[in-house]
Each structure stands twice: as C-alpha cells, then as structure tokens.
PDB file of C-alpha atoms in Angstrom:
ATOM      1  CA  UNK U   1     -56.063 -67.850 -97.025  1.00 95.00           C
ATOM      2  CA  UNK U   2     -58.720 -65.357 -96.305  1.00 94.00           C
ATOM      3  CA  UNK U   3     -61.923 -64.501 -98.287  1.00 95.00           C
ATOM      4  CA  UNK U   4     -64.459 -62.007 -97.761  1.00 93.00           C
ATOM      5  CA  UNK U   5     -67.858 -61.708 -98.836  1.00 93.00           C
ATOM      6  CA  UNK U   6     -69.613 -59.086 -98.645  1.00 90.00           C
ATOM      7  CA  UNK U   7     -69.509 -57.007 -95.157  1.00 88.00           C
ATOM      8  CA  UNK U   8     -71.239 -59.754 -93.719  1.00 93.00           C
ATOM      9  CA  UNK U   9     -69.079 -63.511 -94.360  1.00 95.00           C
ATOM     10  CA  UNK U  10     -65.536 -64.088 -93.976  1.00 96.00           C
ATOM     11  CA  UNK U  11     -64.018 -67.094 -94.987  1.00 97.00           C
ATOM     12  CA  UNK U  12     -60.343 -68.307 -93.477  1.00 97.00           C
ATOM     13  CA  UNK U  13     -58.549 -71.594 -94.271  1.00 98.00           C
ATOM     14  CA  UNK U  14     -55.344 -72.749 -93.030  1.00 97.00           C
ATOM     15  CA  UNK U  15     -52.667 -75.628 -93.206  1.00 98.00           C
ATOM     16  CA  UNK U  16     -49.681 -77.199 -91.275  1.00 95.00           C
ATOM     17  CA  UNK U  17     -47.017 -79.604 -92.073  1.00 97.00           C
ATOM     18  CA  UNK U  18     -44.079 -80.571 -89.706  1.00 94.00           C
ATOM     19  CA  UNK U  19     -41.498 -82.877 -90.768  1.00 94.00           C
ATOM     20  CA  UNK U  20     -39.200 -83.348 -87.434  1.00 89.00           C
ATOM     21  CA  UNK U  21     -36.328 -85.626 -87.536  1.00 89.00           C
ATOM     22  CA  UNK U  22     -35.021 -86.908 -84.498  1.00 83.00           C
ATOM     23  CA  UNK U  23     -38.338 -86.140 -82.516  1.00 81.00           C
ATOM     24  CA  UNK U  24     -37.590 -86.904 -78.692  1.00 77.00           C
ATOM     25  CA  UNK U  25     -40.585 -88.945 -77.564  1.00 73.00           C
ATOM     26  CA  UNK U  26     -41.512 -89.768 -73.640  1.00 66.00           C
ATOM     27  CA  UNK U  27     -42.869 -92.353 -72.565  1.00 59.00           C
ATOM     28  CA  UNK U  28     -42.553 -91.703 -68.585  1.00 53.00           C
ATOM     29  CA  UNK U  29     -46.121 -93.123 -67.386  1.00 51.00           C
ATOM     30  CA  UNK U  30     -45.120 -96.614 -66.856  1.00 47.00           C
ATOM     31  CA  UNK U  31     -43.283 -98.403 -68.843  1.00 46.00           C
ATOM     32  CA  UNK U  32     -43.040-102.395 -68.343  1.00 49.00           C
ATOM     33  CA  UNK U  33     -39.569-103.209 -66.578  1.00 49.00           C
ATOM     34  CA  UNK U  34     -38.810 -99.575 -66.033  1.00 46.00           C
ATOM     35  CA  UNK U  35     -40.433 -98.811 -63.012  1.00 47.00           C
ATOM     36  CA  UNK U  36     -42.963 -96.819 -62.431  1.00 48.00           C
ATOM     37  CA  UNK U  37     -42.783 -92.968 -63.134  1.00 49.00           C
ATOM     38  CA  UNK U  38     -39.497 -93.422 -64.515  1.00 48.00           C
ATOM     39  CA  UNK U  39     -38.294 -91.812 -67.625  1.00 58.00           C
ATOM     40  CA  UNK U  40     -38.014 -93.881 -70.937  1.00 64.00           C
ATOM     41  CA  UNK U  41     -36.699 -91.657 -73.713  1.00 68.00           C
ATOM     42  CA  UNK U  42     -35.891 -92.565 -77.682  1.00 69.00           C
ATOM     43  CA  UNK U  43     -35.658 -90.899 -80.980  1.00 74.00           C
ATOM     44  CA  UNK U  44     -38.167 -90.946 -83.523  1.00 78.00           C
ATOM     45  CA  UNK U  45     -36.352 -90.837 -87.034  1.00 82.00           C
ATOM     46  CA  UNK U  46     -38.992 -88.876 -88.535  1.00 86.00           C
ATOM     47  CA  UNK U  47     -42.043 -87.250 -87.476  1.00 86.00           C
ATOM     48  CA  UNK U  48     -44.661 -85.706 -89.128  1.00 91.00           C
ATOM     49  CA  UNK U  49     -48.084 -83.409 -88.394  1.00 92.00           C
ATOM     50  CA  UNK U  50     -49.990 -81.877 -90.682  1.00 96.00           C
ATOM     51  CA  UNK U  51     -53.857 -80.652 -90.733  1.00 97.00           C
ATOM     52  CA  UNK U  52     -56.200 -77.797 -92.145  1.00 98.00           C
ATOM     53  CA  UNK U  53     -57.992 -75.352 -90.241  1.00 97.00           C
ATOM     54  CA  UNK U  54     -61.574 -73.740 -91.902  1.00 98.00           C
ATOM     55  CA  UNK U  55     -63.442 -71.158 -90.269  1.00 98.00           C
ATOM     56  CA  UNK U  56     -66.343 -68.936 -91.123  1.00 97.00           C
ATOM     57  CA  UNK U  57     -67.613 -65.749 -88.961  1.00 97.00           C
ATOM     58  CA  UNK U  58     -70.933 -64.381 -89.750  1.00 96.00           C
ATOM     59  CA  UNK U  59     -72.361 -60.522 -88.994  1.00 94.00           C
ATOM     60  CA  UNK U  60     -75.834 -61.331 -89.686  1.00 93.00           C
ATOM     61  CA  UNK U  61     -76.674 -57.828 -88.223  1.00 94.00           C
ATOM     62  CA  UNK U  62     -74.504 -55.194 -86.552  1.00 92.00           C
ATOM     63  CA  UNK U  63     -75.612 -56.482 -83.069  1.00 96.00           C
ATOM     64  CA  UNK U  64     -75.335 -60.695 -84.255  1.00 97.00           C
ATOM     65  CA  UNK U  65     -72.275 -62.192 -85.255  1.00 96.00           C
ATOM     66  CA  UNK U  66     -71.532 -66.096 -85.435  1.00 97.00           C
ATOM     67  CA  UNK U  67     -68.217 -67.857 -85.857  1.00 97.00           C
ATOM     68  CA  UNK U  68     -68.088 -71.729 -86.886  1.00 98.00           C
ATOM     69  CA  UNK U  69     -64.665 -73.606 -87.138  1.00 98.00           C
ATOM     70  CA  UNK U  70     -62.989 -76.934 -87.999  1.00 98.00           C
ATOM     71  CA  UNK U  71     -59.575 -78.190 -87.603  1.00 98.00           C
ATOM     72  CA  UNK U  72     -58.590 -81.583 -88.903  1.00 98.00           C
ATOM     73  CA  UNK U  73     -54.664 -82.985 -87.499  1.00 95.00           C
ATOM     74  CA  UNK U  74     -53.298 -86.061 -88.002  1.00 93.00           C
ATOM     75  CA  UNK U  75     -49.618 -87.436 -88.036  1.00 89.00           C
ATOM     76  CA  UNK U  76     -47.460 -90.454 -89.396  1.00 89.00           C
ATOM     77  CA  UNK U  77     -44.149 -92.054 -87.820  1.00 83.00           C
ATOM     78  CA  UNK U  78     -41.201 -93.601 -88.772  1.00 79.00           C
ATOM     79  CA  UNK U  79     -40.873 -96.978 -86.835  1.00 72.00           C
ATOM     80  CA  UNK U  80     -38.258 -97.023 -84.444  1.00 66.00           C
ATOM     81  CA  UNK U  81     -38.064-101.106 -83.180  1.00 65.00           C
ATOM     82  CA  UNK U  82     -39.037 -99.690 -79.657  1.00 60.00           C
ATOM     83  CA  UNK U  83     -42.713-100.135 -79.952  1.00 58.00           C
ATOM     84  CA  UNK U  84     -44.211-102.360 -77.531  1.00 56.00           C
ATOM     85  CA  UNK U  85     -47.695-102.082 -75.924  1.00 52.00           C
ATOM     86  CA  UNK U  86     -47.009 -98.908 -73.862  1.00 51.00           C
ATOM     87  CA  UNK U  87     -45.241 -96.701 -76.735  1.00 55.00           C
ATOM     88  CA  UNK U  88     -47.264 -93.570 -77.466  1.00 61.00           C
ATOM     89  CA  UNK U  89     -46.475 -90.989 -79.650  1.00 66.00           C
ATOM     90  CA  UNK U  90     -46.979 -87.856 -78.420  1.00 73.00           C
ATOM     91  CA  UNK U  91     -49.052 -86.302 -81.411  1.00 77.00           C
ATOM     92  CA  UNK U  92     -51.297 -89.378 -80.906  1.00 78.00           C
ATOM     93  CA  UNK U  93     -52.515 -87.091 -77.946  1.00 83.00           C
ATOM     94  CA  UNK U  94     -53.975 -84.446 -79.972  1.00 87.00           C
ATOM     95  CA  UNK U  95     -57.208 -84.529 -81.488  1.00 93.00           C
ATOM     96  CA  UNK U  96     -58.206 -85.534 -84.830  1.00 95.00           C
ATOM     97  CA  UNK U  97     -61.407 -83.494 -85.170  1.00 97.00           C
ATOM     98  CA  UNK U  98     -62.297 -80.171 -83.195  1.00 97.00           C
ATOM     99  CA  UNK U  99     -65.138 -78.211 -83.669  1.00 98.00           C
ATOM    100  CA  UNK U 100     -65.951 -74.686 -82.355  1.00 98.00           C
ATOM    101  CA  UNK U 101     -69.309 -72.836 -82.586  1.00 98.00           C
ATOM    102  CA  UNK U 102     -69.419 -69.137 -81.251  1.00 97.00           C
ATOM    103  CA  UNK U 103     -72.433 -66.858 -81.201  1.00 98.00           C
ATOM    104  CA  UNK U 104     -72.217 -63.095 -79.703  1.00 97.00           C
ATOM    105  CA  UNK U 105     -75.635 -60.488 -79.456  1.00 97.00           C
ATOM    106  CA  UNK U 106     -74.738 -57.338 -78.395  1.00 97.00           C
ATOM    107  CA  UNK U 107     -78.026 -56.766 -75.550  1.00 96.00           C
ATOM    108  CA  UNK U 108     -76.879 -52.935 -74.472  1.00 95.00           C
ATOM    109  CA  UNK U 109     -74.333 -50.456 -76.443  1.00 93.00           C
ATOM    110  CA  UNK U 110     -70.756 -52.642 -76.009  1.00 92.00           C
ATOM    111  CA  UNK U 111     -72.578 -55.438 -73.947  1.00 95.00           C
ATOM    112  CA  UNK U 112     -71.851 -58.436 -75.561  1.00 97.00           C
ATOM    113  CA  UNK U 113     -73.878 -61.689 -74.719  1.00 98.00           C
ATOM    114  CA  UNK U 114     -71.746 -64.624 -75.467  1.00 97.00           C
ATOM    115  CA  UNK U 115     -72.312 -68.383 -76.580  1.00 98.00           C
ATOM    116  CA  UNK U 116     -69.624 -71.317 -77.096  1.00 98.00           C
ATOM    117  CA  UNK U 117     -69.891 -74.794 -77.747  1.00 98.00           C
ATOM    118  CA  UNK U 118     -66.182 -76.728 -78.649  1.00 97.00           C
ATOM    119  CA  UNK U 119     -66.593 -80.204 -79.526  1.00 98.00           C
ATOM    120  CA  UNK U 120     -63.281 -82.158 -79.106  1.00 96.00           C
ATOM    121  CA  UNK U 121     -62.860 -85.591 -80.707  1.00 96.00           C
ATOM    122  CA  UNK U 122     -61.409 -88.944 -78.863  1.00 93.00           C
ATOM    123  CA  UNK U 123     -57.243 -89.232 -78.972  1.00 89.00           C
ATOM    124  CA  UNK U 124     -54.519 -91.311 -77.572  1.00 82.00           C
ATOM    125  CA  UNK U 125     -53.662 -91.012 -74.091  1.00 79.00           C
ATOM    126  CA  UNK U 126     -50.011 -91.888 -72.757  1.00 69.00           C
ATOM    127  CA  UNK U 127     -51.414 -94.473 -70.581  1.00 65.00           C
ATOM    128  CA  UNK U 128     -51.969 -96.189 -73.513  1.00 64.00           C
ATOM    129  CA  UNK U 129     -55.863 -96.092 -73.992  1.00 76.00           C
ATOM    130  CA  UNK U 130     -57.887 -93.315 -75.750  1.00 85.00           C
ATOM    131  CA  UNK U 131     -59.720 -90.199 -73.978  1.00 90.00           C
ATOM    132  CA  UNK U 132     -63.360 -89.831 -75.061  1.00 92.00           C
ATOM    133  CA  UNK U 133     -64.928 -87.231 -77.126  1.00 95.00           C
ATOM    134  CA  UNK U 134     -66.416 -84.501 -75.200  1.00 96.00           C
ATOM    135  CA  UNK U 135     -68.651 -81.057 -76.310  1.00 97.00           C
ATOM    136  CA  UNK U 136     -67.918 -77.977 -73.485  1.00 97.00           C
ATOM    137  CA  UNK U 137     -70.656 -75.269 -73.536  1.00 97.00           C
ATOM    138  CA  UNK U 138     -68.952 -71.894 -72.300  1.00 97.00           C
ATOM    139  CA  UNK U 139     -71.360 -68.849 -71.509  1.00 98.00           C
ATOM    140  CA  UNK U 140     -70.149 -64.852 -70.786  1.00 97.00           C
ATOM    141  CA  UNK U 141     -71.008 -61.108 -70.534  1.00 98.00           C
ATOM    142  CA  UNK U 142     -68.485 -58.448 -72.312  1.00 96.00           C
ATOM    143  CA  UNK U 143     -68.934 -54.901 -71.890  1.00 96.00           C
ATOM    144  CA  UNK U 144     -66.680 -52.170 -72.603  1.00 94.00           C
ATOM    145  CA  UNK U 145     -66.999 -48.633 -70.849  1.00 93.00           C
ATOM    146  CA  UNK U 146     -65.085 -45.359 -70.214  1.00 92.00           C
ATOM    147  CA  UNK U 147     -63.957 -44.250 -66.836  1.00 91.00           C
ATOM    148  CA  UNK U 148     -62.098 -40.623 -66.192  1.00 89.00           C
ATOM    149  CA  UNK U 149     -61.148 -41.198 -69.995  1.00 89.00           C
ATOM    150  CA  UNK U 150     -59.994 -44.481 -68.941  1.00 93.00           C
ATOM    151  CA  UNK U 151     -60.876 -47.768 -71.345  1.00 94.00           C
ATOM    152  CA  UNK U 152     -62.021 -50.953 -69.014  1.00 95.00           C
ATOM    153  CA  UNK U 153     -63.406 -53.996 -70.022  1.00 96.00           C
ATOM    154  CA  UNK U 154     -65.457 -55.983 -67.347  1.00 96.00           C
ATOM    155  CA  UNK U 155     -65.954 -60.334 -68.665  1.00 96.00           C
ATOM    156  CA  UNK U 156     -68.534 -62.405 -66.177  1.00 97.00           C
ATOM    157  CA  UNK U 157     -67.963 -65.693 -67.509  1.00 97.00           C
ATOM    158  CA  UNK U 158     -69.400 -69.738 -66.601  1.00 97.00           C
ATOM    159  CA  UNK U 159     -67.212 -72.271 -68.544  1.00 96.00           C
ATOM    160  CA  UNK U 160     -68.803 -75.990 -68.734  1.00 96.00           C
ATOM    161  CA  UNK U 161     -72.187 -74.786 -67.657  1.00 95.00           C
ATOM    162  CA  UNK U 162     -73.923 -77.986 -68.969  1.00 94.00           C
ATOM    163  CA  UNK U 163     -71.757 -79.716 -66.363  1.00 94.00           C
ATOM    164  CA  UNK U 164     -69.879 -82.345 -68.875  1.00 95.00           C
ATOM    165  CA  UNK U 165     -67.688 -84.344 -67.040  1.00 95.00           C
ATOM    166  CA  UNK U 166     -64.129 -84.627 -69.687  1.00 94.00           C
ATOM    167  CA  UNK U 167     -60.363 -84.735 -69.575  1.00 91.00           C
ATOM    168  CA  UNK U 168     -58.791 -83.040 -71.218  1.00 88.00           C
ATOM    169  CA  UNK U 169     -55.109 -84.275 -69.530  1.00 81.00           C
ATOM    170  CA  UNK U 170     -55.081 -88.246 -68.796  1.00 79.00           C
ATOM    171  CA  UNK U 171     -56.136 -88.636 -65.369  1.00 80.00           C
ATOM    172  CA  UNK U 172     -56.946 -84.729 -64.710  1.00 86.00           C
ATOM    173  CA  UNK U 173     -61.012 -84.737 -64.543  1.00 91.00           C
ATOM    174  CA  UNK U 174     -61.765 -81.267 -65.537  1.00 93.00           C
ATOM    175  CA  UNK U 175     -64.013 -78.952 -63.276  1.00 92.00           C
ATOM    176  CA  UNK U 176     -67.844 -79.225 -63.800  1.00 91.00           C
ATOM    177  CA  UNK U 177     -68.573 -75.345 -63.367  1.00 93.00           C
ATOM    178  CA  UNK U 178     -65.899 -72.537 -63.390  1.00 95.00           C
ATOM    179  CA  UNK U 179     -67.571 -69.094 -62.735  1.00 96.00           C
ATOM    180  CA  UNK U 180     -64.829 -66.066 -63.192  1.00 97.00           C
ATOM    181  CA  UNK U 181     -65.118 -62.435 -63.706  1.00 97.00           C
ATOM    182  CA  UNK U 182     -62.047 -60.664 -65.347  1.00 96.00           C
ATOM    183  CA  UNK U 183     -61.607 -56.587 -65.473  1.00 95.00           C
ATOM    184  CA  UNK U 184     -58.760 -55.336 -68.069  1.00 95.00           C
ATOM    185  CA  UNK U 185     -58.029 -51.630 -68.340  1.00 95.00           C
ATOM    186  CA  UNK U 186     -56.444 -50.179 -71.773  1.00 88.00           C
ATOM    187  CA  UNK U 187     -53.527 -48.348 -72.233  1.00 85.00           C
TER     188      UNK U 187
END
C-alpha cells in the first residue's frame, strides 16, 4: 500500500506471509554424534514467516530528501521430535527488527551527498547462540553527467565508516572500512 501526501511525503507499507510445508532445514555446523561439518537434514511439517514493512521518504526541499524504514519478521514452527540443543531453524537467522535511515543533499547540479545508518537487531545463529545487534553508518557521493551524449554515473562510496565491528554471517567478522568507487554508463 502506497500513500502520498502532498509532493513532499510518501507513505509505503507492506506484508508477508509464507506457509511452507515440508521446509528442508540444515543443520550442518556440528551436530552432536554427527561429526563435525557433516550434513544433518529433516523436514519441518510446517513453516511459517510473516512480517510488515513501513517506510516513509521525505522531499523537504528539491535538493533534501530523507527516507526512514522499518521491517518487523518473525516465524512459528511445527515441532518435528528432532529438536535437541543444536537444532536451528533457519528463519531464526533473520532479524526481528531492522531499521534504515537515509538522508541525500544534492551539493552541485546531480551531485548527491549521501547518508545511511541501518540498524539490525540480534537473531539466532546456527551455532546455536545469537549474533548481536549492530548499527552500520554508510557514507557516498552520486553524480550524474553527460559525455559525447553519453549518460555516466560516477558513486565514491565508504561503507562502515564509524568502524563497527558486526557479523553479519556466524563466524564472518565483517570489514571495518570498505572504500569503493563505481562508474555505470546508460544505455
């Protein structure tokens, strides 16, 4: 569902329900007995995910524009008689709460400054223990231009620039600092 107001607020909320049977769940880390790295796969008589998803973008002026979300998941399971102290659920890896908060000023004609902060919530990890919350600043230049009638873009980009040290993966510690500079061209 969207919903403007104005020129200047747009409104956007979303939903999602899945209703699996016979969802295929891994449990491959290390299960007790098993050996470790193997491969311990079962059914899952029913499976279910659902959430919402709510966003709001702002163009406060024609050279400020904001964009705030919120997405909500969560799931239920049918019990299966396999669960022990190592059974995950794959879902149970996804957050429950995410957050995004984007800002862009345009600072010359098609130069966009850019602003992100993303604010992930704890979740399950398939080693059995939870992954803590973590917020990820992001930072970039956009500018579009015309070459020999040609459209280019040109990004300069610095993801994580406060440094946060997260996972995002169990066991896969993100980088602090990733600098990048993309150029796309326009057919």
């Amino acid at each position: 569902m969207i919903h403007n107001i104005g020129d200047w607020v747009s409104l956007r909320a979303s939903t999602w329900h899945y209703d699996i049977k016979n969802f295929i769940n891994d449990n491959g880390i290390t299960a007790p007995g098993s050996g470790a790295g193997s491969n311990c796969l079962y059914n899952i008589d029913n499976l279910e995910l659902y959430g919402v998803e709510l966003e709001t973008a702002f163009q406060f002026t024609s050279k400020f524009r904001a964009t705030a979300s919120y997405v909500f998941q969560e799931y239920k399971v049918s019990q299966t008689g396999y669960e022990q102290g190592w059974t995950y659920y794959l879902p149970a890896t996804l957050p429950k709460h995410k957050v995004k908060l984007m800002g862009k000023y345009e600072i010359i004609p098609e130069g966009w400054l850019q602003l992100s902060a993303k604010y992930v919530g704890d979740r399950g990890a398939q080693k059995g223990y939870e992954l803590d919350a973590y917020v990820v600043c992001d930072a970039g230049f956009e500018k579009k231009f015309k070459f020999g009638g040609q459209a280019y873009s040109m990004n300069l980009f610095v993801n994580n620039f406060t440094g946060t040290n997260y996972q995002e993966i169990s066991g896969y510690t993100m980088p602090k600092y990733v600098w990048g500079m993309m150029m796309g061209i326009e057919f």
